[in-house]
Amino acid sequence: AAGGGAAALFGELAAKRTNDGTSAATGLRKVTKDQQTWRKEFKGGEPTTTPTTTAKPTTTTAAVAVPAKKKKGPPKCEYQNQGSKWNIENQTKDDNTGLGDSGMLEITVTDAKQQVYIYKCENITINVTGKLKSIILDSCSKTNILFDSAISACEIVNCKRVQVQTRGLCPSVSIDKTDGCLVYLSKESLSSTSFVTSKSTEMNVNWEGEDGETKEAPIPEQFVHKLVNGSITSDVSDLYH
């Protein structure tokens, strides 16, 4: 039956052959070995290609972090009985409404035991009248201070471009971590005032000479150190001679 079936199939194909030799199988694509499923060369049919799309590169702009400006506290000018201390904070020429006709913030000290603490003031002139124990400038910028006499010292720390003037005596001026400081000495203070400095730059002293002319000299920032007999000696650099 199987052989008859094959004979019938070939007979049918022969019957369909035309006069020019074409048949029903004419035009069919030849099947190669690697496309015959029963052969070991079979590779799974013709490869198919999947269209791919190239993603366009995306550019992201990194946000530049802007440091937030530190919020300044409210202006303060008050005297505290505890500690006998004047607290002057966050004072500026633009924000201050208590300036006198001279354009300065006026502080009157009534007891020599009182001290004045000036913190984070900017672009302002403060005039302190009366003998006081000590005066401290902390974290101030473009601030000018005038005072009569200080029993202990005038201290300047963490400041920029400040000016200090004593009209009387001031035994010691301490300058620490400050960039730009000009100290005016009175005639009384010329021979008695000493300076202690550290980590500071652009320091100068101004005074009136015997001829009435104003003199100015820099406070040395550079030193020469030597080891002598087991000890370190220090001398001012020749730059200041």
mmCIF file of N, CA, C and O in Angstrom, residues 144-235:
data_model
loop_
_atom_site.group_PDB
_atom_site.id
_atom_site.type_symbol
_atom_site.label_atom_id
_atom_site.label_comp_id
_atom_site.label_asym_id
_atom_site.label_seq_id
_atom_site.Cartn_x
_atom_site.Cartn_y
_atom_site.Cartn_z
ATOM 1 N N ASN A 144 35.967 98.870 63.109
ATOM 2 C CA ASN A 144 36.901 99.786 63.763
ATOM 3 C C ASN A 144 36.500 99.960 65.228
ATOM 4 O O ASN A 144 35.327 100.195 65.528
ATOM 5 N N ILE A 145 37.479 99.850 66.106
ATOM 6 C CA ILE A 145 37.225 99.968 67.542
ATOM 7 C C ILE A 145 38.111 101.063 68.124
ATOM 8 O O ILE A 145 39.326 101.076 67.907
ATOM 9 N N LEU A 146 37.493 101.963 68.863
ATOM 10 C CA LEU A 146 38.227 102.984 69.601
ATOM 11 C C LEU A 146 37.897 102.822 71.080
ATOM 12 O O LEU A 146 36.719 102.650 71.437
ATOM 13 N N PHE A 147 38.896 102.879 71.940
ATOM 14 C CA PHE A 147 38.629 102.768 73.376
ATOM 15 C C PHE A 147 39.660 103.598 74.138
ATOM 16 O O PHE A 147 40.733 103.942 73.631
ATOM 17 N N ASP A 148 39.324 103.908 75.385
ATOM 18 C CA ASP A 148 40.197 104.753 76.205
ATOM 19 C C ASP A 148 41.379 103.954 76.732
ATOM 20 O O ASP A 148 42.461 103.994 76.168
ATOM 21 N N SER A 149 41.178 103.243 77.836
ATOM 22 C CA SER A 149 42.268 102.454 78.432
ATOM 23 C C SER A 149 41.741 101.083 78.834
ATOM 24 O O SER A 149 40.597 100.943 79.286
ATOM 25 N N ALA A 150 42.601 100.079 78.662
ATOM 26 C CA ALA A 150 42.278 98.716 79.081
ATOM 27 C C ALA A 150 43.291 98.286 80.128
ATOM 28 O O ALA A 150 44.508 98.385 79.916
ATOM 29 N N ILE A 151 42.800 97.803 81.276
ATOM 30 C CA ILE A 151 43.687 97.394 82.363
ATOM 31 C C ILE A 151 44.445 96.123 81.999
ATOM 32 O O ILE A 151 45.641 95.996 82.295
ATOM 33 N N SER A 152 43.752 95.190 81.346
ATOM 34 C CA SER A 152 44.351 93.891 81.043
ATOM 35 C C SER A 152 44.894 93.831 79.619
ATOM 36 O O SER A 152 46.100 93.878 79.392
ATOM 37 N N ALA A 153 44.003 93.725 78.621
ATOM 38 C CA ALA A 153 44.471 93.517 77.252
ATOM 39 C C ALA A 153 43.362 93.793 76.251
ATOM 40 O O ALA A 153 42.173 93.878 76.587
ATOM 41 N N CYS A 154 43.783 93.897 75.003
ATOM 42 C CA CYS A 154 42.867 93.927 73.861
ATOM 43 C C CYS A 154 43.153 92.673 73.044
ATOM 44 O O CYS A 154 44.297 92.437 72.623
ATOM 45 N N GLU A 155 42.121 91.858 72.835
ATOM 46 C CA GLU A 155 42.295 90.598 72.117
ATOM 47 C C GLU A 155 41.534 90.643 70.793
ATOM 48 O O GLU A 155 40.370 91.050 70.750
ATOM 49 N N ILE A 156 42.201 90.189 69.743
ATOM 50 C CA ILE A 156 41.614 90.164 68.397
ATOM 51 C C ILE A 156 41.761 88.746 67.865
ATOM 52 O O ILE A 156 42.889 88.252 67.713
ATOM 53 N N VAL A 157 40.652 88.080 67.573
ATOM 54 C CA VAL A 157 40.708 86.684 67.151
ATOM 55 C C VAL A 157 39.713 86.432 66.018
ATOM 56 O O VAL A 157 38.595 86.944 66.030
ATOM 57 N N ASN A 158 40.161 85.690 65.020
ATOM 58 C CA ASN A 158 39.311 85.299 63.881
ATOM 59 C C ASN A 158 38.701 86.504 63.155
ATOM 60 O O ASN A 158 37.533 86.463 62.755
ATOM 61 N N CYS A 159 39.461 87.540 62.993
ATOM 62 C CA CYS A 159 38.938 88.753 62.362
ATOM 63 C C CYS A 159 39.589 88.995 61.000
ATOM 64 O O CYS A 159 40.633 88.412 60.672
ATOM 65 N N LYS A 160 38.964 89.882 60.225
ATOM 66 C CA LYS A 160 39.489 90.270 58.925
ATOM 67 C C LYS A 160 39.349 91.779 58.752
ATOM 68 O O LYS A 160 38.264 92.328 58.940
ATOM 69 N N ARG A 161 40.463 92.413 58.418
ATOM 70 C CA ARG A 161 40.483 93.834 58.103
ATOM 71 C C ARG A 161 39.838 94.676 59.214
ATOM 72 O O ARG A 161 38.820 95.334 59.006
ATOM 73 N N VAL A 162 40.448 94.628 60.368
ATOM 74 C CA VAL A 162 39.944 95.407 61.505
ATOM 75 C C VAL A 162 40.985 96.439 61.920
ATOM 76 O O VAL A 162 42.181 96.291 61.645
ATOM 77 N N GLN A 163 40.512 97.483 62.606
ATOM 78 C CA GLN A 163 41.391 98.521 63.129
ATOM 79 C C GLN A 163 41.042 98.777 64.595
ATOM 80 O O GLN A 163 39.856 98.837 64.954
ATOM 81 N N VAL A 164 42.083 98.909 65.392
ATOM 82 C CA VAL A 164 41.904 99.116 66.833
ATOM 83 C C VAL A 164 42.748 100.315 67.250
ATOM 84 O O VAL A 164 43.927 100.418 66.886
ATOM 85 N N GLN A 165 42.154 101.198 68.029
ATOM 86 C CA GLN A 165 42.880 102.372 68.501
ATOM 87 C C GLN A 165 42.650 102.570 69.989
ATOM 88 O O GLN A 165 41.515 102.560 70.461
ATOM 89 N N THR A 166 43.737 102.739 70.720
ATOM 90 C CA THR A 166 43.639 103.075 72.131
ATOM 91 C C THR A 166 44.040 104.533 72.333
ATOM 92 O O THR A 166 45.049 104.993 71.795
ATOM 93 N N ARG A 167 43.223 105.228 73.121
ATOM 94 C CA ARG A 167 43.518 106.633 73.415
ATOM 95 C C ARG A 167 44.298 106.772 74.720
ATOM 96 O O ARG A 167 44.765 107.864 75.054
ATOM 97 N N GLY A 168 44.389 105.652 75.433
ATOM 98 C CA GLY A 168 45.106 105.667 76.713
ATOM 99 C C GLY A 168 46.114 104.545 76.761
ATOM 100 O O GLY A 168 46.910 104.361 75.840
ATOM 101 N N LEU A 169 46.056 103.765 77.849
ATOM 102 C CA LEU A 169 46.996 102.666 78.052
ATOM 103 C C LEU A 169 46.375 101.334 77.673
ATOM 104 O O LEU A 169 45.174 101.110 77.850
ATOM 105 N N CYS A 170 47.219 100.427 77.164
ATOM 106 C CA CYS A 170 46.801 99.052 76.876
ATOM 107 C C CYS A 170 48.064 98.184 76.975
ATOM 108 O O CYS A 170 48.894 98.187 76.061
ATOM 109 N N PRO A 171 48.243 97.462 78.082
ATOM 110 C CA PRO A 171 49.489 96.718 78.303
ATOM 111 C C PRO A 171 49.780 95.657 77.251
ATOM 112 O O PRO A 171 50.940 95.409 76.931
ATOM 113 N N SER A 172 48.727 95.030 76.706
ATOM 114 C CA SER A 172 48.955 93.912 75.795
ATOM 115 C C SER A 172 47.905 93.891 74.683
ATOM 116 O O SER A 172 46.726 94.154 74.924
ATOM 117 N N VAL A 173 48.371 93.572 73.475
ATOM 118 C CA VAL A 173 47.484 93.365 72.332
ATOM 119 C C VAL A 173 47.751 91.968 71.800
ATOM 120 O O VAL A 173 48.875 91.643 71.385
ATOM 121 N N SER A 174 46.719 91.134 71.803
ATOM 122 C CA SER A 174 46.831 89.754 71.330
ATOM 123 C C SER A 174 46.099 89.616 69.994
ATOM 124 O O SER A 174 44.926 89.985 69.892
ATOM 125 N N ILE A 175 46.791 89.087 68.996
ATOM 126 C CA ILE A 175 46.205 88.926 67.657
ATOM 127 C C ILE A 175 46.334 87.461 67.255
ATOM 128 O O ILE A 175 47.450 86.930 67.152
ATOM 129 N N ASP A 176 45.204 86.807 67.014
ATOM 130 C CA ASP A 176 45.200 85.371 66.720
ATOM 131 C C ASP A 176 44.276 85.073 65.542
ATOM 132 O O ASP A 176 43.133 85.537 65.511
ATOM 133 N N LYS A 177 44.774 84.321 64.575
ATOM 134 C CA LYS A 177 43.983 83.880 63.416
ATOM 135 C C LYS A 177 43.264 85.054 62.746
ATOM 136 O O LYS A 177 42.063 85.000 62.465
ATOM 137 N N THR A 178 44.002 86.093 62.489
ATOM 138 C CA THR A 178 43.428 87.318 61.935
ATOM 139 C C THR A 178 44.193 87.728 60.678
ATOM 140 O O THR A 178 45.429 87.679 60.653
ATOM 141 N N ASP A 179 43.467 88.142 59.650
ATOM 142 C CA ASP A 179 44.061 88.604 58.398
ATOM 143 C C ASP A 179 43.722 90.077 58.203
ATOM 144 O O ASP A 179 42.582 90.420 57.896
ATOM 145 N N GLY A 180 44.715 90.920 58.410
ATOM 146 C CA GLY A 180 44.512 92.349 58.241
ATOM 147 C C GLY A 180 44.139 93.021 59.544
ATOM 148 O O GLY A 180 42.972 93.011 59.944
ATOM 149 N N CYS A 181 45.128 93.597 60.231
ATOM 150 C CA CYS A 181 44.867 94.247 61.519
ATOM 151 C C CYS A 181 45.798 95.447 61.656
ATOM 152 O O CYS A 181 47.021 95.314 61.509
ATOM 153 N N LEU A 182 45.222 96.601 61.936
ATOM 154 C CA LEU A 182 45.986 97.832 62.137
ATOM 155 C C LEU A 182 45.710 98.338 63.548
ATOM 156 O O LEU A 182 44.553 98.567 63.911
ATOM 157 N N VAL A 183 46.780 98.491 64.333
ATOM 158 C CA VAL A 183 46.658 98.923 65.721
ATOM 159 C C VAL A 183 47.257 100.318 65.853
ATOM 160 O O VAL A 183 48.423 100.547 65.484
ATOM 161 N N TYR A 184 46.455 101.255 66.369
ATOM 162 C CA TYR A 184 46.918 102.624 66.632
ATOM 163 C C TYR A 184 47.240 102.747 68.115
ATOM 164 O O TYR A 184 46.381 102.502 68.971
ATOM 165 N N LEU A 185 48.454 103.156 68.423
ATOM 166 C CA LEU A 185 48.857 103.315 69.816
ATOM 167 C C LEU A 185 48.925 104.802 70.177
ATOM 168 O O LEU A 185 49.344 105.638 69.366
ATOM 169 N N SER A 186 48.531 105.097 71.399
ATOM 170 C CA SER A 186 48.663 106.468 71.910
ATOM 171 C C SER A 186 50.102 106.676 72.387
ATOM 172 O O SER A 186 50.886 105.730 72.527
ATOM 173 N N LYS A 187 50.450 107.913 72.672
ATOM 174 C CA LYS A 187 51.795 108.206 73.180
ATOM 175 C C LYS A 187 52.046 107.508 74.506
ATOM 176 O O LYS A 187 53.159 107.081 74.806
ATOM 177 N N GLU A 188 50.983 107.362 75.317
ATOM 178 C CA GLU A 188 51.123 106.695 76.611
ATOM 179 C C GLU A 188 51.465 105.223 76.459
ATOM 180 O O GLU A 188 52.121 104.628 77.321
ATOM 181 N N SER A 189 51.011 104.613 75.363
ATOM 182 C CA SER A 189 51.172 103.169 75.194
ATOM 183 C C SER A 189 52.451 102.777 74.458
ATOM 184 O O SER A 189 52.794 101.594 74.407
ATOM 185 N N LEU A 190 53.168 103.734 73.918
ATOM 186 C CA LEU A 190 54.316 103.415 73.064
ATOM 187 C C LEU A 190 55.347 102.533 73.757
ATOM 188 O O LEU A 190 55.858 101.572 73.171
ATOM 189 N N SER A 191 55.652 102.843 74.989
ATOM 190 C CA SER A 191 56.725 102.114 75.678
ATOM 191 C C SER A 191 56.212 100.972 76.548
ATOM 192 O O SER A 191 57.026 100.242 77.137
ATOM 193 N N SER A 192 54.901 100.798 76.629
ATOM 194 C CA SER A 192 54.363 99.798 77.565
ATOM 195 C C SER A 192 53.576 98.674 76.898
ATOM 196 O O SER A 192 53.335 97.642 77.525
ATOM 197 N N THR A 193 53.171 98.855 75.664
ATOM 198 C CA THR A 193 52.332 97.846 75.003
ATOM 199 C C THR A 193 53.186 96.755 74.357
ATOM 200 O O THR A 193 54.143 97.044 73.629
ATOM 201 N N SER A 194 52.809 95.505 74.616
ATOM 202 C CA SER A 194 53.465 94.349 73.978
ATOM 203 C C SER A 194 52.464 93.647 73.075
ATOM 204 O O SER A 194 51.246 93.731 73.283
ATOM 205 N N PHE A 195 52.992 92.940 72.069
ATOM 206 C CA PHE A 195 52.140 92.257 71.097
ATOM 207 C C PHE A 195 52.407 90.759 71.132
ATOM 208 O O PHE A 195 53.563 90.316 71.122
ATOM 209 N N VAL A 196 51.329 89.994 71.182
ATOM 210 C CA VAL A 196 51.407 88.534 71.101
ATOM 211 C C VAL A 196 50.601 88.117 69.879
ATOM 212 O O VAL A 196 49.392 88.372 69.810
ATOM 213 N N THR A 197 51.260 87.482 68.913
ATOM 214 C CA THR A 197 50.580 87.141 67.661
ATOM 215 C C THR A 197 50.752 85.660 67.315
ATOM 216 O O THR A 197 51.756 85.032 67.696
ATOM 217 N N SER A 198 49.772 85.125 66.604
ATOM 218 C CA SER A 198 49.853 83.739 66.119
ATOM 219 C C SER A 198 48.893 83.554 64.949
ATOM 220 O O SER A 198 47.780 84.091 64.964
ATOM 221 N N LYS A 199 49.354 82.841 63.935
ATOM 222 C CA LYS A 199 48.536 82.480 62.769
ATOM 223 C C LYS A 199 47.828 83.690 62.154
ATOM 224 O O LYS A 199 46.649 83.619 61.782
ATOM 225 N N SER A 200 48.529 84.809 62.059
ATOM 226 C CA SER A 200 47.916 86.046 61.559
ATOM 227 C C SER A 200 48.797 86.670 60.481
ATOM 228 O O SER A 200 50.010 86.438 60.422
ATOM 229 N N THR A 201 48.170 87.482 59.625
ATOM 230 C CA THR A 201 48.876 88.123 58.526
ATOM 231 C C THR A 201 48.478 89.597 58.431
ATOM 232 O O THR A 201 47.455 90.008 58.978
ATOM 233 N N GLU A 202 49.311 90.358 57.719
ATOM 234 C CA GLU A 202 49.037 91.770 57.439
ATOM 235 C C GLU A 202 48.739 92.566 58.710
ATOM 236 O O GLU A 202 47.728 93.250 58.816
ATOM 237 N N MET A 203 49.642 92.465 59.660
ATOM 238 C CA MET A 203 49.502 93.197 60.928
ATOM 239 C C MET A 203 50.424 94.417 60.906
ATOM 240 O O MET A 203 51.597 94.308 60.526
ATOM 241 N N ASN A 204 49.909 95.545 61.326
ATOM 242 C CA ASN A 204 50.683 96.775 61.335
ATOM 243 C C ASN A 204 50.396 97.584 62.589
ATOM 244 O O ASN A 204 49.294 97.502 63.158
ATOM 245 N N VAL A 205 51.385 98.383 63.008
ATOM 246 C CA VAL A 205 51.247 99.262 64.162
ATOM 247 C C VAL A 205 51.455 100.701 63.700
ATOM 248 O O VAL A 205 52.381 101.002 62.934
ATOM 249 N N ASN A 206 50.589 101.576 64.177
ATOM 250 C CA ASN A 206 50.631 102.987 63.796
ATOM 251 C C ASN A 206 50.755 103.829 65.059
ATOM 252 O O ASN A 206 50.087 103.575 66.048
ATOM 253 N N TRP A 207 51.631 104.852 65.036
ATOM 254 C CA TRP A 207 51.793 105.721 66.187
ATOM 255 C C TRP A 207 52.291 107.097 65.731
ATOM 256 O O TRP A 207 52.737 107.283 64.594
ATOM 257 N N GLU A 208 52.213 108.029 66.630
ATOM 258 C CA GLU A 208 52.677 109.383 66.332
ATOM 259 C C GLU A 208 54.113 109.549 66.818
ATOM 260 O O GLU A 208 54.413 109.304 67.993
ATOM 261 N N GLY A 209 54.989 109.959 65.902
ATOM 262 C CA GLY A 209 56.388 110.133 66.263
ATOM 263 C C GLY A 209 56.628 111.414 67.046
ATOM 264 O O GLY A 209 55.729 112.245 67.230
ATOM 265 N N GLU A 210 57.870 111.586 67.527
ATOM 266 C CA GLU A 210 58.224 112.774 68.305
ATOM 267 C C GLU A 210 58.115 114.047 67.486
ATOM 268 O O GLU A 210 57.917 115.136 68.045
ATOM 269 N N ASP A 211 58.242 113.898 66.188
ATOM 270 C CA ASP A 211 58.129 115.066 65.311
ATOM 271 C C ASP A 211 56.690 115.363 64.924
ATOM 272 O O ASP A 211 56.428 116.257 64.120
ATOM 273 N N GLY A 212 55.746 114.591 65.483
ATOM 274 C CA GLY A 212 54.343 114.808 65.171
ATOM 275 C C GLY A 212 53.864 114.079 63.935
ATOM 276 O O GLY A 212 52.665 114.093 63.625
ATOM 277 N N GLU A 213 54.803 113.450 63.235
ATOM 278 C CA GLU A 213 54.439 112.706 62.030
ATOM 279 C C GLU A 213 53.955 111.296 62.394
ATOM 280 O O GLU A 213 54.428 110.684 63.355
ATOM 281 N N THR A 214 53.016 110.802 61.595
ATOM 282 C CA THR A 214 52.496 109.449 61.823
ATOM 283 C C THR A 214 53.476 108.410 61.295
ATOM 284 O O THR A 214 53.945 108.498 60.157
ATOM 285 N N LYS A 215 53.783 107.425 62.138
ATOM 286 C CA LYS A 215 54.696 106.348 61.772
ATOM 287 C C LYS A 215 53.907 105.029 61.666
ATOM 288 O O LYS A 215 52.891 104.848 62.337
ATOM 289 N N GLU A 216 54.425 104.139 60.868
ATOM 290 C CA GLU A 216 53.783 102.826 60.740
ATOM 291 C C GLU A 216 54.840 101.766 60.467
ATOM 292 O O GLU A 216 55.784 101.990 59.707
ATOM 293 N N ALA A 217 54.658 100.626 61.088
ATOM 294 C CA ALA A 217 55.601 99.523 60.917
ATOM 295 C C ALA A 217 54.843 98.199 60.937
ATOM 296 O O ALA A 217 53.854 98.058 61.664
ATOM 297 N N PRO A 218 55.305 97.216 60.157
ATOM 298 C CA PRO A 218 54.644 95.902 60.158
ATOM 299 C C PRO A 218 55.083 95.058 61.349
ATOM 300 O O PRO A 218 56.214 95.156 61.824
ATOM 301 N N ILE A 219 54.175 94.242 61.828
ATOM 302 C CA ILE A 219 54.530 93.248 62.841
ATOM 303 C C ILE A 219 55.059 92.023 62.101
ATOM 304 O O ILE A 219 54.381 91.494 61.212
ATOM 305 N N PRO A 220 56.256 91.564 62.406
ATOM 306 C CA PRO A 220 56.870 90.467 61.647
ATOM 307 C C PRO A 220 56.014 89.198 61.624
ATOM 308 O O PRO A 220 55.391 88.836 62.620
ATOM 309 N N GLU A 221 56.033 88.564 60.450
ATOM 310 C CA GLU A 221 55.344 87.278 60.278
ATOM 311 C C GLU A 221 56.330 86.156 59.983
ATOM 312 O O GLU A 221 55.966 84.978 60.043
ATOM 313 N N GLN A 222 57.568 86.528 59.651
ATOM 314 C CA GLN A 222 58.563 85.522 59.288
ATOM 315 C C GLN A 222 59.734 85.582 60.261
ATOM 316 O O GLN A 222 60.235 86.669 60.586
ATOM 317 N N PHE A 223 60.181 84.408 60.698
ATOM 318 C CA PHE A 223 61.256 84.316 61.680
ATOM 319 C C PHE A 223 62.279 83.273 61.241
ATOM 320 O O PHE A 223 61.977 82.369 60.457
ATOM 321 N N VAL A 224 63.471 83.409 61.782
ATOM 322 C CA VAL A 224 64.545 82.439 61.550
ATOM 323 C C VAL A 224 64.813 81.726 62.877
ATOM 324 O O VAL A 224 65.113 82.376 63.894
ATOM 325 N N HIS A 225 64.699 80.413 62.853
ATOM 326 C CA HIS A 225 64.881 79.615 64.069
ATOM 327 C C HIS A 225 66.174 78.797 63.968
ATOM 328 O O HIS A 225 66.483 78.246 62.910
ATOM 329 N N LYS A 226 66.881 78.719 65.070
ATOM 330 C CA LYS A 226 68.129 77.959 65.109
ATOM 331 C C LYS A 226 68.193 77.114 66.372
ATOM 332 O O LYS A 226 67.622 77.484 67.404
ATOM 333 N N LEU A 227 68.887 76.000 66.250
ATOM 334 C CA LEU A 227 69.119 75.144 67.408
ATOM 335 C C LEU A 227 70.496 75.501 67.976
ATOM 336 O O LEU A 227 71.530 75.264 67.340
ATOM 337 N N VAL A 228 70.497 76.077 69.156
ATOM 338 C CA VAL A 228 71.742 76.525 69.789
ATOM 339 C C VAL A 228 71.843 75.923 71.187
ATOM 340 O O VAL A 228 70.985 76.180 72.046
ATOM 341 N N ASN A 229 72.895 75.096 71.369
ATOM 342 C CA ASN A 229 73.144 74.472 72.686
ATOM 343 C C ASN A 229 71.912 73.755 73.234
ATOM 344 O O ASN A 229 71.565 73.868 74.412
ATOM 345 N N GLY A 230 71.221 73.059 72.345
ATOM 346 C CA GLY A 230 70.073 72.264 72.770
ATOM 347 C C GLY A 230 68.788 73.035 72.916
ATOM 348 O O GLY A 230 67.778 72.477 73.378
ATOM 349 N N SER A 231 68.773 74.308 72.527
ATOM 350 C CA SER A 231 67.559 75.117 72.628
ATOM 351 C C SER A 231 67.300 75.820 71.299
ATOM 352 O O SER A 231 68.224 76.083 70.524
ATOM 353 N N ILE A 232 66.042 76.112 71.038
ATOM 354 C CA ILE A 232 65.656 76.815 69.819
ATOM 355 C C ILE A 232 65.685 78.317 70.063
ATOM 356 O O ILE A 232 65.078 78.810 71.023
ATOM 357 N N THR A 233 66.391 79.026 69.210
ATOM 358 C CA THR A 233 66.388 80.486 69.264
ATOM 359 C C THR A 233 65.657 81.021 68.044
ATOM 360 O O THR A 233 65.651 80.390 66.980
ATOM 361 N N SER A 234 65.043 82.160 68.185
ATOM 362 C CA SER A 234 64.272 82.750 67.089
ATOM 363 C C SER A 234 64.653 84.208 66.909
ATOM 364 O O SER A 234 64.785 84.954 67.895
ATOM 365 N N ASP A 235 64.804 84.589 65.652
ATOM 366 C CA ASP A 235 65.106 85.974 65.309
ATOM 367 C C ASP A 235 64.208 86.412 64.168
ATOM 368 O O ASP A 235 63.793 85.599 63.328
#
